[in-house]
Amino acid sequence: MRRRANMSLLLLALLFIASLYCLYAYPGYGWPHLLLYVSEAGLVGALADLFAITALFRHPLGLKLLPHTAIIPKNRDKLVDGVVVMVEEQLLSKPVLKEKVQQYHLVNLAVSMVERGGSQKLLAEQIWSLVLAFAKQANIQGLAVKLDEQLRSSLQAADLSPYAGRGLRWLLDHTQFQNLLTQLVDLAAERLAHEGVKQQIKELLSKEKEQMLNTGGTFSKWLKKSLLEIAESSNAFNLDEAVGVLYDDLQRFMADLRSPEHELRKLTTEMLYKLASELENREELSDTLNTWKNELLDKISLLPSLTALLTHMRERLLGEQPLLATESAGNRGISPHQIKEFITRFVLGYWEWFKEDRELKDWLEGYVQQFVRNMIDTEHALVGQIVRTTLNDFTEERLTEFIESKVDTDLQRIRLNGALVGAALGAAFYVLLNGIYRPLLDWFGG
């Protein structure tokens, strides 16, 4: 377009020279005058527009003495301010941005971008990289302190009695509770069959006998000792026989207790179910359990265990040794590679599930939209700052070239229009002067 405008200027200049020659060569004809009017007015219009357009961006012919030239470079700051205001308050205003954001489902848009780029595995790799970076840079002691505070705060605020009641009920309903009781009975019977049990029973009965003989007044003590001596001399009381009878009774009791239908086992089960219900409903039991919980939390410290656990996990994640490894040859633990595979499978599986869960995506979309709207409200000034920073990085020459390049086609069309309009006005003036004004002048003068 610039070439067309320059060619039109050149053609008008040549036409003006030709019209002067024709005016000299054909003095008696009217068409050279018409040609002169058209070429002269068109040339003046083209030159005027060329001067005006050039004066917008630079000094014409490099003459800085000419006033009102290089307008854009001289008003650079005002231009930048105007562009900033236009972008910030009109093109990218808060209402416009919010309206545009609401036209898109941002979560679906993000899902589509990930799917088009085949970035599911890359997403899993990025998450694994974040895990390793966090493990390298994490302050284990500080993290352990925060976890300890959070755990203590959560445990202290939580009412454990409903959970304890439901947990006890689940244990009774979903586990082999009777088998567990049988194992406990077998363990007690095994301990009872130990050789030293009879001696322990004898020592216990001896202590009880001595305690009985040494309580009461002097006469009472003498009377009990006398009666005991008579009983022992008549073989009515024999400590060894009492030990044997009690031991045999205990063995028979243990044998009977192995049966799930034993009354004591039934009573124990009923009492545990009753305890589970009371833990869920009775406030005094809830208060007692929570008091015990708080006392326990005050006495024990979770910090050393948390620190050791976090240190162990970091060493295993970053090192070659497997996680949770033991000295047993059969248990090699979990290697970092296995953890990475697990995280990858988890992320990919969760991603597939997330894509199909429309309700979850809509729920997340609400939070994302609200977050974006809040960002627009609080950080909208960044739009103007970005525009200002970008334009301030432009030198006067670069800014001038940038603006001129964006509107060059329209500017060259203005030059063409100036030439055409000037030529048309020249022809109109010729017709007006020679077709109307001069005949009227001759007629009134004659």
Tab-separated table of C-alpha atoms in Angstrom:
chain	number	residue	atom	x	y	z
A	1	MET	CA	0.000	0.000	0.000
A	2	ARG	CA	2.915	2.363	0.707
A	3	ARG	CA	4.179	1.665	-2.804
A	4	ARG	CA	0.805	2.574	-4.321
A	5	ALA	CA	0.711	5.822	-2.373
A	6	ASN	CA	4.237	6.752	-3.515
A	7	MET	CA	3.385	5.850	-7.096
A	8	SER	CA	0.279	8.053	-6.969
A	9	LEU	CA	2.397	10.961	-5.721
A	10	LEU	CA	4.927	10.403	-8.479
A	11	LEU	CA	2.220	10.163	-11.141
A	12	LEU	CA	0.601	13.400	-9.954
A	13	ALA	CA	3.964	15.148	-10.065
A	14	LEU	CA	4.576	13.933	-13.614
A	15	LEU	CA	1.015	14.875	-14.558
A	16	PHE	CA	1.581	18.377	-13.157
A	17	ILE	CA	4.734	18.796	-15.226
A	18	ALA	CA	2.959	17.473	-18.302
A	19	SER	CA	0.062	19.871	-17.751
A	20	LEU	CA	2.458	22.805	-17.612
A	21	TYR	CA	3.965	21.698	-20.892
A	22	CYS	CA	0.543	21.251	-22.480
A	23	LEU	CA	-0.508	24.660	-21.220
A	24	TYR	CA	2.527	26.131	-22.953
A	25	ALA	CA	2.177	24.037	-26.113
A	26	TYR	CA	-1.598	24.400	-26.520
A	27	PRO	CA	-2.462	27.867	-25.213
A	28	GLY	CA	-5.805	28.109	-26.903
A	29	TYR	CA	-7.318	24.923	-25.560
A	30	GLY	CA	-9.229	24.401	-22.295
A	31	TRP	CA	-8.227	20.817	-21.474
A	32	PRO	CA	-4.621	21.760	-20.459
A	33	HIS	CA	-6.140	24.076	-17.832
A	34	LEU	CA	-8.345	21.236	-16.560
A	35	LEU	CA	-5.334	18.938	-16.441
A	36	LEU	CA	-3.399	21.549	-14.516
A	37	TYR	CA	-6.204	22.070	-11.985
A	38	VAL	CA	-6.586	18.316	-11.398
A	39	SER	CA	-2.855	17.559	-11.132
A	40	GLU	CA	-2.099	20.607	-9.011
A	41	ALA	CA	-4.912	20.002	-6.471
A	42	GLY	CA	-4.164	16.255	-6.334
A	43	LEU	CA	-0.434	16.924	-5.825
A	44	VAL	CA	-1.163	19.436	-3.059
A	45	GLY	CA	-3.523	16.979	-1.311
A	46	ALA	CA	-1.018	14.109	-1.572
A	47	LEU	CA	1.861	16.252	-0.283
A	48	ALA	CA	-0.263	17.651	2.561
A	49	ASP	CA	-1.286	14.182	3.714
A	50	LEU	CA	2.295	12.917	3.387
A	51	PHE	CA	3.495	15.802	5.523
A	52	ALA	CA	0.763	15.251	8.109
A	53	ILE	CA	1.389	11.506	8.372
A	54	THR	CA	5.143	11.965	8.554
A	55	ALA	CA	4.729	14.665	11.217
A	56	LEU	CA	2.887	12.172	13.431
A	57	PHE	CA	5.945	9.958	13.761
A	58	ARG	CA	9.019	12.041	12.982
A	59	HIS	CA	10.330	15.424	11.803
A	60	PRO	CA	9.681	15.822	8.068
A	61	LEU	CA	12.982	16.043	6.167
A	62	GLY	CA	14.682	15.959	9.584
A	63	LEU	CA	13.791	19.608	10.241
A	64	LYS	CA	13.308	19.813	14.008
A	65	LEU	CA	12.543	23.537	13.803
A	66	LEU	CA	9.140	22.826	12.270
A	67	PRO	CA	6.464	23.089	14.979
A	68	HIS	CA	3.978	20.359	15.786
A	69	THR	CA	6.001	17.533	14.280
A	70	ALA	CA	7.121	14.153	15.740
A	71	ILE	CA	3.902	14.223	17.746
A	72	ILE	CA	3.934	10.591	18.903
A	73	PRO	CA	7.548	10.595	20.203
A	74	LYS	CA	6.981	13.898	21.988
A	75	ASN	CA	3.815	12.605	23.663
A	76	ARG	CA	5.162	9.160	24.446
A	77	ASP	CA	4.200	9.247	28.148
A	78	LYS	CA	0.687	10.501	27.417
A	79	LEU	CA	0.292	7.809	24.775
A	80	VAL	CA	1.417	5.095	27.200
A	81	ASP	CA	-0.962	6.399	29.873
A	82	GLY	CA	-3.816	6.446	27.373
A	83	VAL	CA	-3.135	2.904	26.203
A	84	VAL	CA	-2.914	1.674	29.799
A	85	VAL	CA	-6.243	3.308	30.685
A	86	MET	CA	-7.901	2.000	27.521
A	87	VAL	CA	-6.743	-1.600	28.118
A	88	GLU	CA	-7.381	-1.570	31.871
A	89	GLU	CA	-10.763	0.176	31.856
A	90	GLN	CA	-12.251	-0.782	28.490
A	91	LEU	CA	-10.648	-3.676	26.603
A	92	LEU	CA	-9.782	-5.775	29.666
A	93	SER	CA	-11.923	-4.235	32.393
A	94	LYS	CA	-13.085	-6.278	35.380
A	95	PRO	CA	-16.632	-6.848	34.013
A	96	VAL	CA	-15.267	-7.866	30.601
A	97	LEU	CA	-12.805	-10.353	32.078
A	98	LYS	CA	-15.408	-11.845	34.428
A	99	GLU	CA	-17.868	-12.195	31.571
A	100	LYS	CA	-15.269	-13.917	29.407
A	101	VAL	CA	-14.257	-16.280	32.220
A	102	GLN	CA	-17.879	-17.284	32.824
A	103	GLN	CA	-18.221	-18.298	29.168
A	104	TYR	CA	-15.782	-21.177	29.696
A	105	HIS	CA	-15.809	-24.281	31.883
A	106	LEU	CA	-12.261	-23.888	33.112
A	107	VAL	CA	-11.924	-27.387	34.560
A	108	ASN	CA	-13.092	-29.028	31.315
A	109	LEU	CA	-10.765	-26.718	29.413
A	110	ALA	CA	-7.818	-27.842	31.565
A	111	VAL	CA	-8.793	-31.501	31.133
A	112	SER	CA	-8.984	-31.065	27.356
A	113	MET	CA	-5.578	-29.409	27.255
A	114	VAL	CA	-4.008	-32.259	29.210
A	115	GLU	CA	-5.726	-34.867	27.026
A	116	ARG	CA	-4.737	-33.178	23.744
A	117	GLY	CA	-1.140	-32.960	24.838
A	118	GLY	CA	-1.041	-36.563	26.081
A	119	SER	CA	0.283	-35.237	29.375
A	120	GLN	CA	-1.234	-37.774	31.788
A	121	LYS	CA	2.061	-39.575	32.355
A	122	LEU	CA	3.870	-36.256	32.358
A	123	LEU	CA	1.483	-35.125	35.119
A	124	ALA	CA	2.390	-38.228	37.139
A	125	GLU	CA	6.095	-37.544	36.540
A	126	GLN	CA	5.676	-33.960	37.697
A	127	ILE	CA	3.950	-35.101	40.890
A	128	TRP	CA	6.768	-37.586	41.550
A	129	SER	CA	9.314	-34.809	40.943
A	130	LEU	CA	7.446	-32.626	43.435
A	131	VAL	CA	7.545	-35.463	45.982
A	132	LEU	CA	11.321	-35.842	45.554
A	133	ALA	CA	11.905	-32.072	45.615
A	134	PHE	CA	9.833	-31.779	48.767
A	135	ALA	CA	11.739	-34.670	50.350
A	136	LYS	CA	15.079	-32.996	49.533
A	137	GLN	CA	14.193	-29.530	50.753
A	138	ALA	CA	11.816	-30.287	53.611
A	139	ASN	CA	12.825	-29.211	57.115
A	140	ILE	CA	12.182	-32.492	58.900
A	141	GLN	CA	12.307	-31.030	62.415
A	142	GLY	CA	10.015	-28.139	61.539
A	143	LEU	CA	7.636	-30.421	59.651
A	144	ALA	CA	7.565	-32.860	62.572
A	145	VAL	CA	6.773	-30.001	64.981
A	146	LYS	CA	3.886	-28.825	62.775
A	147	LEU	CA	2.548	-32.360	62.404
A	148	ASP	CA	2.797	-32.896	66.156
A	149	GLU	CA	0.907	-29.667	66.826
A	150	GLN	CA	-1.720	-30.524	64.216
A	151	LEU	CA	-2.192	-34.071	65.497
A	152	ARG	CA	-2.438	-32.929	69.101
A	153	SER	CA	-4.870	-30.177	68.183
A	154	SER	CA	-7.016	-32.566	66.127
A	155	LEU	CA	-6.991	-35.293	68.773
A	156	GLN	CA	-7.769	-32.860	71.576
A	157	ALA	CA	-10.655	-31.356	69.624
A	158	ALA	CA	-12.041	-34.737	68.553
A	159	ASP	CA	-14.585	-36.621	70.650
A	160	LEU	CA	-13.233	-40.172	70.528
A	161	SER	CA	-16.076	-41.915	72.321
A	162	PRO	CA	-18.368	-42.303	69.248
A	163	TYR	CA	-15.421	-43.562	67.221
A	164	ALA	CA	-14.373	-45.888	70.020
A	165	GLY	CA	-17.916	-47.227	70.316
A	166	ARG	CA	-18.280	-47.788	66.585
A	167	GLY	CA	-14.804	-49.295	66.395
A	168	LEU	CA	-15.554	-51.717	69.218
A	169	ARG	CA	-18.874	-52.684	67.602
A	170	TRP	CA	-17.159	-53.210	64.237
A	171	LEU	CA	-14.510	-55.349	65.964
A	172	LEU	CA	-17.233	-57.502	67.525
A	173	ASP	CA	-19.235	-57.788	64.280
A	174	HIS	CA	-16.542	-58.208	61.650
A	175	THR	CA	-13.726	-60.119	63.347
A	176	GLN	CA	-13.344	-63.626	64.788
A	177	PHE	CA	-13.876	-62.334	68.296
A	178	GLN	CA	-14.701	-65.755	69.758
A	179	ASN	CA	-11.546	-67.203	68.207
A	180	LEU	CA	-9.624	-64.383	69.812
A	181	LEU	CA	-11.133	-65.213	73.191
A	182	THR	CA	-10.261	-68.888	72.670
A	183	GLN	CA	-6.661	-67.942	71.930
A	184	LEU	CA	-6.559	-65.864	75.102
A	185	VAL	CA	-7.968	-68.798	77.096
A	186	ASP	CA	-5.385	-71.142	75.534
A	187	LEU	CA	-2.645	-68.707	76.431
A	188	ALA	CA	-3.907	-68.501	80.023
A	189	ALA	CA	-4.159	-72.328	80.227
A	190	GLU	CA	-0.612	-72.612	78.933
A	191	ARG	CA	0.615	-70.204	81.578
A	192	LEU	CA	-1.410	-72.105	84.203
A	193	ALA	CA	0.344	-75.375	83.277
A	194	HIS	CA	3.703	-73.881	84.175
A	195	GLU	CA	5.503	-75.608	87.058
A	196	GLY	CA	5.777	-72.499	89.189
A	197	VAL	CA	2.022	-71.757	89.224
A	198	LYS	CA	1.308	-74.060	92.207
A	199	GLN	CA	4.084	-72.459	94.207
A	200	GLN	CA	2.693	-68.996	93.371
A	201	ILE	CA	-0.776	-70.119	94.519
A	202	LYS	CA	0.727	-71.503	97.725
A	203	GLU	CA	2.580	-68.248	98.388
A	204	LEU	CA	-0.622	-66.274	97.748
A	205	LEU	CA	-2.623	-68.470	100.167
A	206	SER	CA	0.158	-68.231	102.748
A	207	LYS	CA	0.066	-64.439	102.551
A	208	GLU	CA	-3.696	-64.459	102.929
A	209	LYS	CA	-3.385	-66.831	105.960
A	210	GLU	CA	-0.794	-64.628	107.640
A	211	GLN	CA	-2.865	-61.513	106.936
A	212	MET	CA	-5.943	-63.185	108.459
A	213	LEU	CA	-4.026	-64.327	111.577
A	214	ASN	CA	-2.457	-60.919	112.184
A	215	THR	CA	-5.623	-58.817	111.956
A	216	GLY	CA	-7.859	-58.020	114.923
A	217	GLY	CA	-7.183	-57.729	118.632
A	218	THR	CA	-4.940	-59.858	120.833
A	219	PHE	CA	-7.672	-62.299	121.831
A	220	SER	CA	-8.892	-62.547	118.269
A	221	LYS	CA	-5.404	-63.308	117.008
A	222	TRP	CA	-4.899	-65.965	119.739
A	223	LEU	CA	-8.254	-67.543	118.984
A	224	LYS	CA	-7.623	-67.718	115.205
A	225	LYS	CA	-4.197	-69.199	115.675
A	226	SER	CA	-5.529	-71.773	118.140
A	227	LEU	CA	-8.317	-72.799	115.806
A	228	LEU	CA	-5.888	-73.035	112.865
A	229	GLU	CA	-3.542	-75.266	114.883
A	230	ILE	CA	-6.429	-77.552	115.835
A	231	ALA	CA	-7.558	-77.717	112.195
A	232	GLU	CA	-4.049	-78.501	110.972
A	233	SER	CA	-3.477	-81.136	113.702
A	234	SER	CA	-6.771	-82.835	112.825
A	235	ASN	CA	-5.966	-82.544	109.099
A	236	ALA	CA	-9.148	-80.473	108.649
A	237	PHE	CA	-7.035	-77.758	106.931
A	238	ASN	CA	-4.087	-78.647	104.733
A	239	LEU	CA	-2.460	-75.844	102.729
A	240	ASP	CA	-0.955	-78.183	100.146
A	241	GLU	CA	-4.301	-79.867	99.564
A	242	ALA	CA	-5.964	-76.431	99.241
A	243	VAL	CA	-3.374	-75.453	96.660
A	244	GLY	CA	-4.012	-78.671	94.714
A	245	VAL	CA	-7.793	-78.251	94.831
A	246	LEU	CA	-7.589	-74.611	93.697
A	247	TYR	CA	-5.170	-75.539	90.906
A	248	ASP	CA	-7.444	-78.321	89.667
A	249	ASP	CA	-10.456	-76.024	89.796
A	250	LEU	CA	-8.587	-73.444	87.710
A	251	GLN	CA	-7.667	-76.049	85.124
A	252	ARG	CA	-11.258	-77.295	84.877
A	253	PHE	CA	-12.442	-73.661	84.606
A	254	MET	CA	-10.021	-73.017	81.748
A	255	ALA	CA	-11.138	-76.182	79.983
A	256	ASP	CA	-14.786	-75.164	80.328
A	257	LEU	CA	-13.973	-71.612	79.198
A	258	ARG	CA	-12.772	-72.891	75.813
A	259	SER	CA	-16.396	-73.441	74.817
A	260	PRO	CA	-17.980	-70.416	73.007
A	261	GLU	CA	-21.219	-71.245	74.835
A	262	HIS	CA	-19.698	-70.667	78.261
A	263	GLU	CA	-21.731	-68.242	80.326
A	264	LEU	CA	-18.742	-66.044	81.127
A	265	ARG	CA	-17.882	-65.665	77.445
A	266	LYS	CA	-21.477	-64.814	76.600
A	267	LEU	CA	-21.552	-62.315	79.444
A	268	THR	CA	-18.266	-60.785	78.252
A	269	THR	CA	-19.644	-60.352	74.714
A	270	GLU	CA	-22.860	-58.798	76.012
A	271	MET	CA	-20.930	-56.405	78.250
A	272	LEU	CA	-18.713	-55.336	75.341
A	273	TYR	CA	-21.748	-54.629	73.128
A	274	LYS	CA	-23.275	-52.687	75.993
A	275	LEU	CA	-20.026	-50.748	76.428
A	276	ALA	CA	-19.991	-49.918	72.682
A	277	SER	CA	-23.530	-48.510	72.905
A	278	GLU	CA	-22.753	-46.556	76.063
A	279	LEU	CA	-19.599	-45.092	74.543
A	280	GLU	CA	-21.734	-43.656	71.740
A	281	ASN	CA	-24.563	-42.371	73.924
A	282	ARG	CA	-23.504	-41.770	77.548
A	283	GLU	CA	-21.979	-38.371	78.135
A	284	GLU	CA	-20.211	-39.369	81.380
A	285	LEU	CA	-18.351	-42.143	79.587
A	286	SER	CA	-17.521	-39.737	76.775
A	287	ASP	CA	-16.156	-37.212	79.274
A	288	THR	CA	-14.135	-39.908	81.040
A	289	LEU	CA	-12.639	-41.187	77.778
A	290	ASN	CA	-11.797	-37.688	76.566
A	291	THR	CA	-10.229	-36.829	79.933
A	292	TRP	CA	-8.099	-39.951	79.727
A	293	LYS	CA	-7.189	-39.067	76.139
A	294	ASN	CA	-6.092	-35.534	77.063
A	295	GLU	CA	-4.068	-36.780	80.033
A	296	LEU	CA	-2.359	-39.294	77.772
A	297	LEU	CA	-1.586	-36.611	75.180
A	298	ASP	CA	-0.072	-34.435	77.926
A	299	LYS	CA	2.172	-37.268	79.132
A	300	ILE	CA	3.451	-38.623	75.815
A	301	SER	CA	5.310	-36.854	73.003
A	302	LEU	CA	4.709	-37.704	69.366
A	303	LEU	CA	7.584	-35.516	68.165
A	304	PRO	CA	10.440	-38.080	68.396
A	305	SER	CA	8.404	-40.731	66.605
A	306	LEU	CA	7.284	-38.301	63.880
A	307	THR	CA	10.847	-37.045	63.381
A	308	ALA	CA	12.195	-40.578	63.106
A	309	LEU	CA	9.429	-41.597	60.712
A	310	LEU	CA	9.903	-38.581	58.420
A	311	THR	CA	13.686	-38.991	58.444
A	312	HIS	CA	13.342	-42.664	57.596
A	313	MET	CA	10.934	-41.940	54.742
A	314	ARG	CA	13.181	-39.244	53.253
A	315	GLU	CA	16.267	-41.438	53.413
A	316	ARG	CA	14.443	-44.277	51.707
A	317	LEU	CA	12.882	-42.063	49.035
A	318	LEU	CA	16.160	-40.384	48.108
A	319	GLY	CA	18.438	-43.371	48.694
A	320	GLU	CA	18.738	-46.860	47.360
A	321	GLN	CA	17.552	-48.618	50.486
A	322	PRO	CA	13.944	-49.796	50.403
A	323	LEU	CA	11.237	-48.353	52.592
A	324	LEU	CA	10.107	-50.446	55.566
A	325	ALA	CA	12.928	-52.952	54.982
A	326	THR	CA	13.845	-55.431	57.732
A	327	GLU	CA	16.807	-57.682	58.307
A	328	SER	CA	14.780	-60.687	57.169
A	329	ALA	CA	15.919	-62.029	53.811
A	330	GLY	CA	12.337	-62.606	52.819
A	331	ASN	CA	11.276	-58.986	53.361
A	332	ARG	CA	13.129	-56.615	51.051
A	333	GLY	CA	10.822	-53.679	51.723
A	334	ILE	CA	9.435	-51.137	49.244
A	335	SER	CA	11.884	-49.555	46.815
A	336	PRO	CA	11.628	-45.939	45.600
A	337	HIS	CA	10.899	-47.309	42.115
A	338	GLN	CA	7.906	-49.205	43.466
A	339	ILE	CA	6.682	-46.071	45.221
A	340	LYS	CA	7.011	-44.152	41.962
A	341	GLU	CA	5.042	-46.818	40.091
A	342	PHE	CA	2.376	-46.743	42.778
A	343	ILE	CA	2.081	-42.938	42.597
A	344	THR	CA	1.949	-43.107	38.784
A	345	ARG	CA	-0.808	-45.714	38.802
A	346	PHE	CA	-2.674	-43.774	41.473
A	347	VAL	CA	-2.476	-40.488	39.547
A	348	LEU	CA	-3.510	-42.083	36.241
A	349	GLY	CA	-6.363	-43.989	37.878
A	350	TYR	CA	-7.554	-40.906	39.724
A	351	TRP	CA	-7.292	-38.887	36.522
A	352	GLU	CA	-9.550	-41.322	34.624
A	353	TRP	CA	-12.036	-41.290	37.478
A	354	PHE	CA	-11.909	-37.497	37.714
A	355	LYS	CA	-12.637	-37.074	33.988
A	356	GLU	CA	-15.847	-39.075	34.296
A	357	ASP	CA	-17.097	-37.479	37.525
A	358	ARG	CA	-19.166	-34.548	36.264
A	359	GLU	CA	-20.438	-33.666	39.726
A	360	LEU	CA	-16.909	-33.351	41.103
A	361	LYS	CA	-15.793	-31.264	38.123
A	362	ASP	CA	-18.777	-28.929	38.515
A	363	TRP	CA	-18.054	-28.606	42.229
A	364	LEU	CA	-14.410	-27.821	41.489
A	365	GLU	CA	-15.445	-25.421	38.726
A	366	GLY	CA	-17.370	-23.348	41.263
A	367	TYR	CA	-14.261	-22.911	43.387
A	368	VAL	CA	-12.067	-22.211	40.350
A	369	GLN	CA	-14.488	-19.592	39.007
A	370	GLN	CA	-14.695	-17.939	42.412
A	371	PHE	CA	-10.907	-17.993	42.719
A	372	VAL	CA	-10.475	-16.430	39.269
A	373	ARG	CA	-13.078	-13.739	40.034
A	374	ASN	CA	-11.317	-12.937	43.290
A	375	MET	CA	-8.008	-12.763	41.427
A	376	ILE	CA	-9.544	-10.358	38.913
A	377	ASP	CA	-10.867	-8.154	41.732
A	378	THR	CA	-7.644	-8.098	43.725
A	379	GLU	CA	-4.996	-8.280	40.989
A	380	HIS	CA	-6.661	-6.417	38.099
A	381	ALA	CA	-4.135	-3.600	38.404
A	382	LEU	CA	-1.527	-6.051	37.076
A	383	VAL	CA	-3.112	-5.681	33.631
A	384	GLY	CA	-2.211	-2.010	33.494
A	385	GLN	CA	1.189	-2.660	35.057
A	386	ILE	CA	2.006	-5.288	32.436
A	387	VAL	CA	0.934	-2.988	29.601
A	388	ARG	CA	2.905	-0.070	31.068
A	389	THR	CA	6.014	-2.200	31.639
A	390	THR	CA	5.825	-3.573	28.108
A	391	LEU	CA	5.440	-0.133	26.527
A	392	ASN	CA	8.121	1.415	28.741
A	393	ASP	CA	10.586	-1.132	27.410
A	394	PHE	CA	10.059	0.373	23.947
A	395	THR	CA	12.440	3.153	22.880
A	396	GLU	CA	10.948	6.144	21.070
A	397	GLU	CA	12.135	4.783	17.733
A	398	ARG	CA	10.842	1.279	18.440
A	399	LEU	CA	7.507	2.583	19.749
A	400	THR	CA	7.127	4.791	16.687
A	401	GLU	CA	7.922	1.889	14.354
A	402	PHE	CA	5.558	-0.390	16.276
A	403	ILE	CA	2.597	2.013	16.044
A	404	GLU	CA	3.352	2.925	12.443
A	405	SER	CA	3.550	-0.753	11.437
A	406	LYS	CA	0.123	-1.438	12.939
A	407	VAL	CA	-1.610	1.414	11.070
A	408	ASP	CA	0.605	1.710	7.997
A	409	THR	CA	-1.992	0.373	5.571
A	410	ASP	CA	-4.635	2.805	6.758
A	411	LEU	CA	-2.170	5.705	6.661
A	412	GLN	CA	-1.190	4.970	3.059
A	413	ARG	CA	-4.859	4.771	2.148
A	414	ILE	CA	-5.260	8.243	3.635
A	415	ARG	CA	-2.512	9.446	1.288
A	416	LEU	CA	-4.297	7.868	-1.686
A	417	ASN	CA	-7.586	9.376	-0.590
A	418	GLY	CA	-5.906	12.781	-0.246
A	419	ALA	CA	-4.596	12.570	-3.790
A	420	LEU	CA	-7.949	11.432	-5.211
A	421	VAL	CA	-9.982	13.971	-3.240
A	422	GLY	CA	-7.552	16.757	-4.209
A	423	ALA	CA	-7.759	15.816	-7.883
A	424	ALA	CA	-11.569	15.668	-7.697
A	425	LEU	CA	-11.711	19.063	-6.008
A	426	GLY	CA	-9.362	20.490	-8.654
A	427	ALA	CA	-11.702	19.278	-11.389
A	428	ALA	CA	-14.699	20.659	-9.496
A	429	PHE	CA	-13.001	24.053	-9.083
A	430	TYR	CA	-12.166	24.136	-12.808
A	431	VAL	CA	-15.776	23.387	-13.731
A	432	LEU	CA	-17.022	25.938	-11.210
A	433	LEU	CA	-14.679	28.677	-12.412
A	434	ASN	CA	-14.868	28.080	-16.146
A	435	GLY	CA	-18.340	26.654	-16.462
A	436	ILE	CA	-20.265	28.892	-14.055
A	437	TYR	CA	-18.272	31.754	-12.540
A	438	ARG	CA	-16.537	33.068	-15.704
A	439	PRO	CA	-19.669	32.945	-17.935
A	440	LEU	CA	-21.601	34.816	-15.290
A	441	LEU	CA	-18.811	37.365	-14.947
A	442	ASP	CA	-18.666	37.867	-18.704
A	443	TRP	CA	-22.434	38.158	-18.910
A	444	PHE	CA	-22.688	40.764	-16.153
A	445	GLY	CA	-19.626	42.597	-17.475
A	446	GLY	CA	-20.911	42.637	-21.019
